């Protein structure tokens, strides 16, 4: 059961081979057994999950079930879910119970899926290792002395350890793709605006995008079908016709033109990752694809540009956490200003404070032109590089991350080293393009390696097709960590 695809689970549920209550209980038992070590979930609530499962069983019995009805999905703890504690990995929201559903949560509820619990994450989605979570680090299921990646590390670990059928994540600079790579699962960040950000706690609003995390491209397509769609409550949600992201899965890859950015295969990339990714490209050639070298000349500026723009937006978004309306309030203070200061000083962790300070600095009078405005200009150049590249190719491929999962604590004292974990993913967010990561083998210490696939705007169906055909020809995506 734990290795079944979403398609298979849906069929088993509709055929009455298993009920949603039974399936949900199986997962809850597995979470109870394995989560104390892995720490992939911040909150589970068996009563609420099982009540949803019973409702799903009613839909299954009366013929109103949809594709995901009755299937237990883990939700990143960045999504507000009515009646659920929603922490965003922060002490600031430790006791916050959401009074409403995020769009993504609502979409899964409408589909009859079961919310299995809220997954661990870096505080306010700031991090690449899940070590900034107030609720403790998540362990990589392949080697518990290593990080799962971040910020959607709990989601990636939960999928890899079979603690859910599938999960949601969010990706501002790589937070779906990088943990997917480090945990050996598949993850997709859609084109900016395809999935509504309503009720998704804001980090950097012009970059944030929700997406699915699962074991296969086929599962991702099914999840994206549920998540995508216009929502008037998010002003950046795009009004487009509904599409079936699974429509092209079975197309052959003959004639697919793959662009390989020379900047992605240069200094800084681990040899083990380079070799594994090159083997995956060779497999694509066998499947009928052709390869062309491309250049993304400004991509080297994506990390510095991101670390101006994302903190700028974060410093503004996080000003709402002031101890007044909701969230943490310092127990003792002298006056209003002191209450703000103490609540924020005690409620936020070190990385979040670092970002707020950088963001406030680059937006301040005298530095705005020097940093923020310059970064916005380079952001445009980075996007133009992709526009040029897509004149020569249909998809771009390369590594998702420069190395396999590193040791817990290894990069904790060096924020710049940590920031470089996203060197291959961030440009995609700056351009608003869709990107995904799929498992393509194992590198140093037998840890999983991710292949990144970047598509042109709204080309998710083609990317999923490319990923699915590779997964039909290989079995990296169905490998599971041993000993769990
Ligand atoms: N690791 C990057 C950061 O720390 C990206 C995080 C994300 O995508 N949410 O900001």
Short mmCIF file of C-alpha atoms and ligand atoms in Angstrom, two decimals:
data_model
loop_
_atom_site.label_atom_id
_atom_site.label_comp_id
_atom_site.label_asym_id
_atom_site.label_seq_id
_atom_site.Cartn_x
_atom_site.Cartn_y
_atom_site.Cartn_z
CA UNK A 1 0.00 0.00 0.00
CA UNK A 2 2.76 2.48 0.98
CA UNK A 3 4.38 2.09 -2.43
CA UNK A 4 1.19 2.43 -4.48
CA UNK A 5 0.77 5.33 -6.88
CA UNK A 6 -2.05 7.82 -6.31
CA UNK A 7 -3.79 6.28 -9.32
CA UNK A 8 -3.59 2.82 -7.72
CA UNK A 9 -4.74 4.11 -4.33
CA UNK A 10 -7.70 5.86 -5.95
CA UNK A 11 -8.68 2.67 -7.78
CA UNK A 12 -8.34 0.56 -4.63
CA UNK A 13 -10.52 3.03 -2.72
CA UNK A 14 -13.17 3.20 -5.44
CA UNK A 15 -13.20 -0.59 -5.78
CA UNK A 16 -13.73 -0.90 -2.02
CA UNK A 17 -10.52 -2.90 -1.52
CA UNK A 18 -9.64 -0.55 1.30
CA UNK A 19 -11.54 2.28 2.96
CA UNK A 20 -10.17 5.77 3.43
CA UNK A 21 -10.45 5.30 7.20
CA UNK A 22 -8.30 2.15 7.00
CA UNK A 23 -5.77 3.80 4.71
CA UNK A 24 -5.58 6.93 6.88
CA UNK A 25 -5.13 4.80 10.00
CA UNK A 26 -2.28 2.87 8.33
CA UNK A 27 -0.48 6.15 7.70
CA UNK A 28 -1.23 7.51 11.18
CA UNK A 29 0.26 4.33 12.69
CA UNK A 30 3.35 4.63 10.53
CA UNK A 31 3.72 8.30 11.50
CA UNK A 32 3.40 7.35 15.19
CA UNK A 33 6.18 4.81 14.74
CA UNK A 34 8.63 6.80 12.60
CA UNK A 35 7.98 10.48 13.19
CA UNK A 36 9.63 10.66 16.64
CA UNK A 37 12.97 10.01 14.87
CA UNK A 38 12.37 11.80 11.56
CA UNK A 39 10.40 14.85 12.87
CA UNK A 40 8.75 15.30 9.47
CA UNK A 41 5.43 16.43 10.95
CA UNK A 42 4.88 19.33 13.34
CA UNK A 43 1.19 18.54 13.90
CA UNK A 44 -1.01 15.53 13.39
CA UNK A 45 -4.63 15.33 14.50
CA UNK A 46 -5.96 11.80 14.12
CA UNK A 47 -9.52 12.82 15.03
CA UNK A 48 -9.76 15.44 12.29
CA UNK A 49 -8.00 13.28 9.68
CA UNK A 50 -10.24 10.30 10.39
CA UNK A 51 -13.38 12.47 10.26
CA UNK A 52 -12.30 13.59 6.78
CA UNK A 53 -11.65 9.95 5.87
CA UNK A 54 -15.17 8.99 6.97
CA UNK A 55 -16.60 11.78 4.80
CA UNK A 56 -14.48 10.49 1.91
CA UNK A 57 -15.80 6.97 2.46
CA UNK A 58 -19.33 8.34 2.12
CA UNK A 59 -18.39 9.97 -1.20
CA UNK A 60 -16.76 6.72 -2.33
CA UNK A 61 -19.88 4.79 -1.40
CA UNK A 62 -22.35 7.10 -3.12
CA UNK A 63 -20.37 7.50 -6.35
CA UNK A 64 -19.38 11.17 -5.92
CA UNK A 65 -15.67 10.42 -5.44
CA UNK A 66 -13.05 12.26 -7.49
CA UNK A 67 -9.48 11.21 -8.34
CA UNK A 68 -8.02 12.15 -4.94
CA UNK A 69 -11.00 11.32 -2.74
CA UNK A 70 -9.93 9.46 0.39
CA UNK A 71 -6.19 9.80 -0.24
CA UNK A 72 -4.10 11.04 2.73
CA UNK A 73 -2.00 14.09 1.82
CA UNK A 74 0.50 15.89 4.07
CA UNK A 75 0.27 19.70 4.03
CA UNK A 76 3.26 21.96 4.55
CA UNK A 77 2.74 23.97 7.72
CA UNK A 78 2.82 27.20 5.71
CA UNK A 79 -0.77 26.64 4.51
CA UNK A 80 -3.53 27.94 6.75
CA UNK A 81 -5.97 25.11 7.40
CA UNK A 82 -9.16 25.80 9.31
CA UNK A 83 -9.08 24.37 12.83
CA UNK A 84 -5.47 23.23 12.41
CA UNK A 85 -2.52 24.71 14.21
CA UNK A 86 -0.53 26.52 11.49
CA UNK A 87 2.96 27.46 12.71
CA UNK A 88 5.09 28.17 9.60
CA UNK A 89 7.89 26.55 11.61
CA UNK A 90 8.03 29.53 13.98
CA UNK A 91 7.63 30.21 17.69
CA UNK A 92 5.78 33.32 16.48
CA UNK A 93 2.85 31.11 15.40
CA UNK A 94 3.37 28.23 17.83
CA UNK A 95 -0.20 28.43 19.11
CA UNK A 96 -1.93 29.89 16.05
CA UNK A 97 -5.00 27.94 14.97
CA UNK A 98 -6.15 29.10 11.56
CA UNK A 99 -9.76 30.32 11.27
CA UNK A 100 -9.79 29.74 7.49
CA UNK A 101 -8.46 27.52 4.69
CA UNK A 102 -5.77 28.48 2.21
CA UNK A 103 -6.83 28.06 -1.42
CA UNK A 104 -4.63 24.97 -1.74
CA UNK A 105 -6.19 23.39 1.36
CA UNK A 106 -9.66 24.22 0.05
CA UNK A 107 -8.87 22.59 -3.29
CA UNK A 108 -7.80 19.35 -1.59
CA UNK A 109 -10.84 19.45 0.68
CA UNK A 110 -13.12 19.90 -2.34
CA UNK A 111 -11.42 16.93 -3.97
CA UNK A 112 -12.22 14.84 -0.87
CA UNK A 113 -8.57 14.27 0.04
CA UNK A 114 -7.64 13.65 3.68
CA UNK A 115 -5.36 16.14 5.47
CA UNK A 116 -2.92 13.84 7.23
CA UNK A 117 -1.08 16.56 9.12
CA UNK A 118 1.18 19.61 8.87
CA UNK A 119 4.78 19.05 7.84
CA UNK A 120 7.90 20.57 9.34
CA UNK A 121 9.71 23.36 7.53
CA UNK A 122 12.36 26.01 7.92
CA UNK A 123 11.03 28.99 9.88
CA UNK A 124 8.91 31.11 7.49
CA UNK A 125 10.38 28.98 4.67
CA UNK A 126 13.83 30.53 5.08
CA UNK A 127 16.45 27.84 4.74
CA UNK A 128 17.81 24.95 2.71
CA UNK A 129 18.25 22.32 5.42
CA UNK A 130 15.22 22.48 7.72
CA UNK A 131 17.54 23.41 10.56
CA UNK A 132 15.91 26.81 11.16
CA UNK A 133 12.59 25.28 12.25
CA UNK A 134 11.55 26.20 15.80
CA UNK A 135 10.22 22.63 16.01
CA UNK A 136 13.59 21.00 15.46
CA UNK A 137 15.47 19.63 12.50
CA UNK A 138 14.05 17.00 10.17
CA UNK A 139 16.20 13.93 9.50
CA UNK A 140 16.82 12.67 5.99
CA UNK A 141 15.20 9.19 5.79
CA UNK A 142 18.14 7.90 3.68
CA UNK A 143 20.66 8.79 6.40
CA UNK A 144 19.42 10.28 9.63
CA UNK A 145 22.69 12.12 10.26
CA UNK A 146 21.96 14.24 7.18
CA UNK A 147 19.61 17.12 6.34
CA UNK A 148 16.52 16.57 4.17
CA UNK A 149 16.98 19.95 2.45
CA UNK A 150 14.60 22.82 2.89
CA UNK A 151 12.47 24.62 3.37
CA UNK A 152 9.91 21.88 2.52
CA UNK A 153 12.12 19.30 4.25
CA UNK A 154 9.34 17.78 6.32
CA UNK A 155 7.26 17.22 3.19
CA UNK A 156 10.17 15.64 1.30
CA UNK A 157 11.09 13.38 4.23
CA UNK A 158 7.44 12.38 4.71
CA UNK A 159 7.09 11.37 1.05
CA UNK A 160 10.42 9.52 1.01
CA UNK A 161 9.67 7.65 4.25
CA UNK A 162 6.15 6.75 3.07
CA UNK A 163 4.56 8.80 5.87
CA UNK A 164 1.94 10.12 3.41
CA UNK A 165 0.73 9.29 -0.08
CA UNK A 166 1.93 12.69 -1.32
CA UNK A 167 2.52 16.19 0.00
CA UNK A 168 2.45 19.89 -0.76
CA UNK A 169 5.37 22.27 -0.64
CA UNK A 170 6.24 25.85 -1.49
CA UNK A 171 9.18 27.13 -3.48
CA UNK A 172 10.51 30.70 -3.24
CA UNK A 173 14.08 29.93 -4.28
CA UNK A 174 14.16 26.13 -4.47
CA UNK A 175 12.24 24.86 -1.46
CA UNK A 176 10.30 22.20 -3.37
CA UNK A 177 13.04 21.12 -5.77
CA UNK A 178 16.07 21.08 -3.46
CA UNK A 179 14.53 18.92 -0.68
CA UNK A 180 12.97 16.70 -3.37
CA UNK A 181 16.47 16.16 -4.76
CA UNK A 182 18.06 15.51 -1.37
CA UNK A 183 15.34 13.03 -0.35
CA UNK A 184 15.06 11.19 -3.69
CA UNK A 185 11.50 12.21 -4.55
CA UNK A 186 9.79 14.22 -7.31
CA UNK A 187 8.66 17.82 -6.84
CA UNK A 188 7.28 20.54 -9.10
CA UNK A 189 7.23 24.31 -8.77
CA UNK A 190 4.63 25.59 -11.24
CA UNK A 191 4.76 28.80 -13.28
CA UNK A 192 4.27 31.76 -10.96
CA UNK A 193 0.55 32.48 -10.68
CA UNK A 194 -0.72 28.99 -11.56
CA UNK A 195 -1.46 28.07 -7.92
CA UNK A 196 -3.11 30.67 -5.69
CA UNK A 197 -1.09 32.02 -2.75
CA UNK A 198 -4.24 32.81 -0.76
CA UNK A 199 -3.76 31.58 2.80
CA UNK A 200 -0.15 30.57 2.18
CA UNK A 201 1.92 32.48 4.73
CA UNK A 202 3.93 35.02 2.74
CA UNK A 203 7.72 35.00 2.56
CA UNK A 204 8.64 36.82 -0.69
CA UNK A 205 5.36 37.30 -2.53
CA UNK A 206 6.77 37.88 -6.02
CA UNK A 207 8.61 34.53 -5.81
CA UNK A 208 6.47 32.26 -3.59
CA UNK A 209 4.68 29.44 -5.38
CA UNK A 210 3.06 26.27 -4.08
CA UNK A 211 3.43 22.92 -5.76
CA UNK A 212 3.15 19.15 -5.35
CA UNK A 213 5.74 16.71 -3.92
CA UNK A 214 5.33 13.00 -4.60
CA UNK A 215 7.12 9.85 -5.69
CA UNK A 216 6.47 10.14 -9.42
CA UNK A 217 5.68 12.61 -12.20
CA UNK A 218 2.38 10.83 -12.73
CA UNK A 219 1.40 11.58 -9.13
CA UNK A 220 2.56 15.19 -9.48
CA UNK A 221 0.29 15.70 -12.47
CA UNK A 222 -2.70 14.44 -10.53
CA UNK A 223 -1.94 16.71 -7.58
CA UNK A 224 -1.33 19.76 -9.77
CA UNK A 225 -4.70 19.17 -11.42
CA UNK A 226 -6.25 19.67 -7.98
CA UNK A 227 -4.07 22.61 -6.91
CA UNK A 228 -4.06 24.82 -10.02
CA UNK A 229 -6.75 27.24 -11.08
CA UNK A 230 -7.82 30.86 -10.92
CA UNK A 231 -8.58 32.34 -7.51
CA UNK A 232 -9.77 35.93 -7.27
CA UNK A 233 -8.45 36.20 -3.70
CA UNK A 234 -4.84 36.26 -4.98
CA UNK A 235 -4.18 39.26 -7.23
CA UNK A 236 -1.35 37.38 -8.98
CA UNK A 237 -3.46 34.28 -9.68
CA UNK A 238 -3.68 33.83 -13.43
CA UNK A 239 -6.98 33.56 -15.27
CA UNK A 240 -6.45 30.64 -17.60
CA UNK A 241 -8.52 27.78 -18.88
CA UNK A 242 -8.40 24.67 -16.75
CA UNK A 243 -5.90 22.17 -18.12
CA UNK A 244 -5.20 18.50 -17.57
CA UNK A 245 -1.54 18.28 -16.60
CA UNK A 246 -1.54 14.54 -17.25
CA UNK A 247 -2.63 14.93 -20.87
CA UNK A 248 0.83 14.50 -22.41
CA UNK A 249 2.34 11.94 -20.02
CA UNK A 250 2.43 9.11 -22.52
CA UNK A 251 3.82 11.05 -25.50
CA UNK A 252 7.13 9.73 -26.81
CA UNK A 253 10.14 12.04 -26.42
CA UNK A 254 11.33 11.85 -30.05
CA UNK A 255 12.58 15.25 -31.09
CA UNK A 256 12.58 16.77 -27.60
CA UNK A 257 15.32 19.41 -27.51
CA UNK A 258 17.10 19.58 -24.17
CA UNK A 259 19.15 22.67 -23.36
CA UNK A 260 22.10 22.19 -21.04
CA UNK A 261 23.24 25.48 -19.50
CA UNK A 262 27.03 25.50 -19.48
CA UNK A 263 26.98 27.60 -16.30
CA UNK A 264 25.26 24.72 -14.44
CA UNK A 265 28.05 22.26 -15.19
CA UNK A 266 30.94 24.42 -14.06
CA UNK A 267 32.88 25.08 -10.86
CA UNK A 268 30.98 24.37 -7.65
CA UNK A 269 29.18 21.26 -8.90
CA UNK A 270 30.10 18.02 -7.12
CA UNK A 271 31.65 15.36 -9.39
CA UNK A 272 29.24 12.72 -8.13
CA UNK A 273 26.25 14.91 -8.96
CA UNK A 274 27.69 15.88 -12.37
CA UNK A 275 28.23 12.23 -13.35
CA UNK A 276 24.79 11.16 -12.21
CA UNK A 277 23.08 14.00 -14.07
CA UNK A 278 25.13 13.25 -17.21
CA UNK A 279 24.00 9.63 -17.07
CA UNK A 280 20.39 10.84 -16.90
CA UNK A 281 20.95 13.03 -19.97
CA UNK A 282 22.38 9.99 -21.78
CA UNK A 283 19.19 8.10 -20.93
CA UNK A 284 17.15 10.95 -22.44
CA UNK A 285 19.15 10.67 -25.65
CA UNK A 286 18.25 6.97 -25.77
CA UNK A 287 14.62 8.02 -25.44
CA UNK A 288 14.93 10.14 -28.58
CA UNK A 289 15.83 13.56 -27.20
CA UNK A 290 18.59 15.75 -28.58
CA UNK A 291 20.91 17.97 -26.58
CA UNK A 292 22.07 21.53 -27.22
CA UNK A 293 24.42 23.62 -25.11
CA UNK A 294 22.87 26.89 -23.99
CA UNK A 295 24.06 29.78 -21.87
CA UNK A 296 22.39 31.61 -19.02
CA UNK A 297 25.05 34.30 -18.62
CA UNK A 298 23.36 36.18 -15.79
CA UNK A 299 22.45 33.14 -13.72
CA UNK A 300 25.61 33.59 -11.63
CA UNK A 301 23.98 36.73 -10.24
CA UNK A 302 20.82 34.94 -9.14
CA UNK A 303 21.92 34.21 -5.56
CA UNK A 304 23.00 37.81 -4.77
CA UNK A 305 19.90 39.22 -6.51
CA UNK A 306 17.64 36.84 -4.59
CA UNK A 307 19.26 37.77 -1.27
CA UNK A 308 18.36 41.41 -1.91
CA UNK A 309 14.83 40.92 -3.22
CA UNK A 310 13.59 38.05 -1.03
CA UNK A 311 14.65 39.70 2.27
CA UNK A 312 13.19 43.04 1.08
CA UNK A 313 9.81 41.43 0.52
CA UNK A 314 10.11 39.35 3.69
CA UNK A 315 10.88 42.37 5.85
CA UNK A 316 7.64 43.92 4.66
CA UNK A 317 5.55 40.72 4.88
CA UNK A 318 6.77 39.88 8.37
CA UNK A 319 5.94 43.31 9.80
CA UNK A 320 2.45 41.97 10.51
CA UNK A 321 3.83 39.83 13.32
CA UNK A 322 3.83 42.48 16.01
CA UNK A 323 2.31 40.74 19.01
CA UNK A 324 -0.93 42.70 18.66
CA UNK A 325 -3.33 40.84 16.42
CA UNK A 326 -2.24 37.22 16.63
CA UNK A 327 0.85 35.15 17.23
CA UNK A 328 3.40 35.37 19.98
CA UNK A 329 3.33 38.26 22.48
CA UNK A 330 6.12 38.77 25.01
CA UNK A 331 4.83 38.11 28.52
CA UNK A 332 6.42 41.23 29.99
CA UNK A 333 6.88 44.71 28.52
CA UNK A 334 6.74 48.35 29.58
CA UNK A 335 4.91 50.10 26.73
CA UNK A 336 3.69 49.51 23.17
CA UNK A 337 7.09 49.94 21.48
CA UNK A 338 8.68 47.65 24.04
CA UNK A 339 5.95 45.07 23.44
CA UNK A 340 6.64 45.10 19.66
CA UNK A 341 10.36 44.81 20.19
CA UNK A 342 10.26 42.04 22.76
CA UNK A 343 7.59 40.04 20.92
CA UNK A 344 9.60 40.12 17.69
CA UNK A 345 12.93 39.57 19.44
CA UNK A 346 11.60 36.50 21.24
CA UNK A 347 9.24 35.19 18.55
CA UNK A 348 11.58 35.11 15.53
CA UNK A 349 14.64 32.90 15.13
CA UNK A 350 18.12 34.05 14.06
CA UNK A 351 17.78 33.42 10.30
CA UNK A 352 14.47 35.27 10.10
CA UNK A 353 15.96 38.22 11.97
CA UNK A 354 18.94 38.23 9.59
CA UNK A 355 16.58 38.44 6.60
CA UNK A 356 14.48 41.21 8.18
CA UNK A 357 17.62 43.25 8.83
CA UNK A 358 18.99 42.75 5.29
CA UNK A 359 15.59 43.56 3.81
CA UNK A 360 15.14 46.70 5.88
CA UNK A 361 18.63 47.81 4.92
CA UNK A 362 18.26 47.36 1.15
CA UNK A 363 14.92 49.18 1.17
CA UNK A 364 16.13 52.10 3.25
CA UNK A 365 16.58 55.60 1.87
CA UNK A 366 20.05 55.87 0.37
CA UNK A 367 20.42 52.13 -0.33
CA UNK A 368 17.23 51.48 -2.29
CA UNK A 369 18.77 52.61 -5.59
CA UNK A 370 22.08 50.88 -4.93
CA UNK A 371 20.62 47.48 -4.02
CA UNK A 372 16.90 46.98 -4.51
CA UNK A 373 16.60 48.78 -7.83
CA UNK A 374 19.75 47.18 -9.24
CA UNK A 375 18.53 43.76 -8.19
CA UNK A 376 15.20 44.34 -9.94
CA UNK A 377 17.06 45.19 -13.16
CA UNK A 378 19.22 42.09 -12.98
CA UNK A 379 16.12 40.03 -12.28
CA UNK A 380 14.83 41.12 -15.67
CA UNK A 381 18.13 40.18 -17.35
CA UNK A 382 17.99 36.73 -15.76
CA UNK A 383 14.47 36.23 -17.13
CA UNK A 384 15.61 37.37 -20.59
CA UNK A 385 18.39 34.77 -20.57
CA UNK A 386 15.72 32.07 -20.33
CA UNK A 387 13.64 33.66 -23.11
CA UNK A 388 16.70 33.52 -25.36
CA UNK A 389 17.52 29.94 -24.32
CA UNK A 390 14.02 28.67 -25.04
CA UNK A 391 14.46 29.73 -28.67
CA UNK A 392 16.89 26.82 -28.96
CA UNK A 393 15.35 24.15 -26.75
CA UNK A 394 12.06 22.84 -25.34
CA UNK A 395 13.22 22.13 -21.80
CA UNK A 396 16.36 22.91 -19.83
CA UNK A 397 18.03 20.24 -17.71
CA UNK A 398 20.77 20.23 -15.12
CA UNK A 399 21.46 19.45 -11.49
CA UNK A 400 18.94 20.55 -8.86
CA UNK A 401 21.55 21.06 -6.14
CA UNK A 402 25.36 21.19 -6.19
CA UNK A 403 25.78 18.28 -3.75
CA UNK A 404 23.84 15.45 -2.16
CA UNK A 405 22.44 15.88 1.37
CA UNK A 406 25.02 17.31 3.75
CA UNK A 407 25.43 16.51 7.43
CA UNK A 408 23.19 18.11 10.04
CA UNK A 409 25.03 21.14 11.44
CA UNK A 410 27.58 21.19 8.63
CA UNK A 411 26.56 24.57 7.17
CA UNK A 412 24.80 26.04 10.18
CA UNK A 413 27.47 28.65 10.92
CA UNK A 414 27.96 29.78 7.36
CA UNK A 415 24.86 31.38 5.82
CA UNK A 416 26.57 32.02 2.47
CA UNK A 417 27.44 28.31 2.04
CA UNK A 418 23.83 27.51 2.91
CA UNK A 419 22.53 30.06 0.39
CA UNK A 420 24.62 28.42 -2.36
CA UNK A 421 22.54 25.23 -2.00
CA UNK A 422 20.00 26.98 -4.22
CA UNK A 423 22.41 28.16 -6.89
CA UNK A 424 20.66 26.15 -9.65
CA UNK A 425 17.08 26.72 -8.53
CA UNK A 426 16.77 30.43 -7.69
CA UNK A 427 16.95 31.84 -11.25
CA UNK A 428 13.77 29.90 -12.07
CA UNK A 429 11.85 31.72 -9.32
CA UNK A 430 13.28 35.09 -10.35
CA UNK A 431 12.00 34.46 -13.89
CA UNK A 432 8.66 33.01 -12.71
CA UNK A 433 9.23 29.81 -14.71
CA UNK A 434 8.17 26.26 -13.82
CA UNK A 435 10.86 23.90 -12.54
CA UNK A 436 10.92 20.39 -11.19
CA UNK A 437 13.27 17.83 -9.71
CA UNK A 438 13.17 14.07 -10.20
CA UNK A 439 15.44 11.40 -8.72
CA UNK A 440 18.11 10.26 -11.19
CA UNK A 441 20.50 8.12 -9.16
CA UNK A 442 22.80 8.20 -6.18
CA UNK A 443 25.98 10.13 -5.50
CA UNK A 444 28.47 10.32 -2.65
CA UNK A 445 27.54 8.29 0.45
CA UNK A 446 24.74 6.63 -1.53
CA UNK A 447 22.57 9.71 -1.18
CA UNK A 448 19.97 10.61 -3.85
CA UNK A 449 20.69 13.02 -6.70
CA UNK A 450 18.03 15.17 -8.36
CA UNK A 451 17.73 16.06 -12.04
CA UNK A 452 16.24 19.51 -12.55
CA UNK A 453 13.90 20.10 -15.48
CA UNK A 454 13.04 23.71 -16.28
CA UNK A 455 10.24 24.53 -18.69
CA UNK A 456 8.99 27.61 -20.48
CA UNK A 457 6.00 29.45 -19.00
CA UNK A 458 2.95 27.16 -18.65
CA UNK A 459 4.84 24.17 -20.04
CA UNK A 460 4.19 21.97 -16.98
CA UNK A 461 2.48 19.27 -19.07
CA UNK A 462 5.56 18.93 -21.29
CA UNK A 463 7.90 18.79 -18.28
CA UNK A 464 5.75 16.13 -16.66
CA UNK A 465 5.80 14.21 -19.94
CA UNK A 466 9.62 14.34 -20.02
CA UNK A 467 9.81 13.24 -16.37
CA UNK A 468 7.26 10.45 -16.77
CA UNK A 469 8.93 8.93 -19.83
CA UNK A 470 12.23 8.87 -17.92
CA UNK A 471 10.49 7.23 -14.96
CA UNK A 472 9.02 4.56 -17.26
CA UNK A 473 12.56 3.75 -18.45
CA UNK A 474 14.30 3.87 -15.03
CA UNK A 475 13.42 2.97 -11.45
CA UNK A 476 15.22 5.63 -9.38
CA UNK A 477 11.89 7.15 -8.35
CA UNK A 478 10.65 3.89 -6.86
CA UNK A 479 13.69 3.29 -4.65
CA UNK A 480 12.93 3.62 -0.95
CA UNK A 481 15.19 4.23 2.02
CA UNK A 482 16.06 0.95 3.75
CA UNK A 483 15.41 0.06 7.34
CA UNK A 484 12.33 2.17 8.00
N1 LIG B 1 16.73 28.33 0.56
C1 LIG B 1 16.16 29.54 0.06
C2 LIG B 1 16.01 30.54 1.19
O1 LIG B 1 16.48 30.25 2.23
C3 LIG B 1 14.83 29.27 -0.60
C4 LIG B 1 13.75 29.01 0.35
C5 LIG B 1 12.43 28.78 -0.30
O2 LIG B 1 12.35 28.45 -1.47
N2 LIG B 1 11.38 28.97 0.49
O3 LIG B 1 15.45 31.58 1.05
#
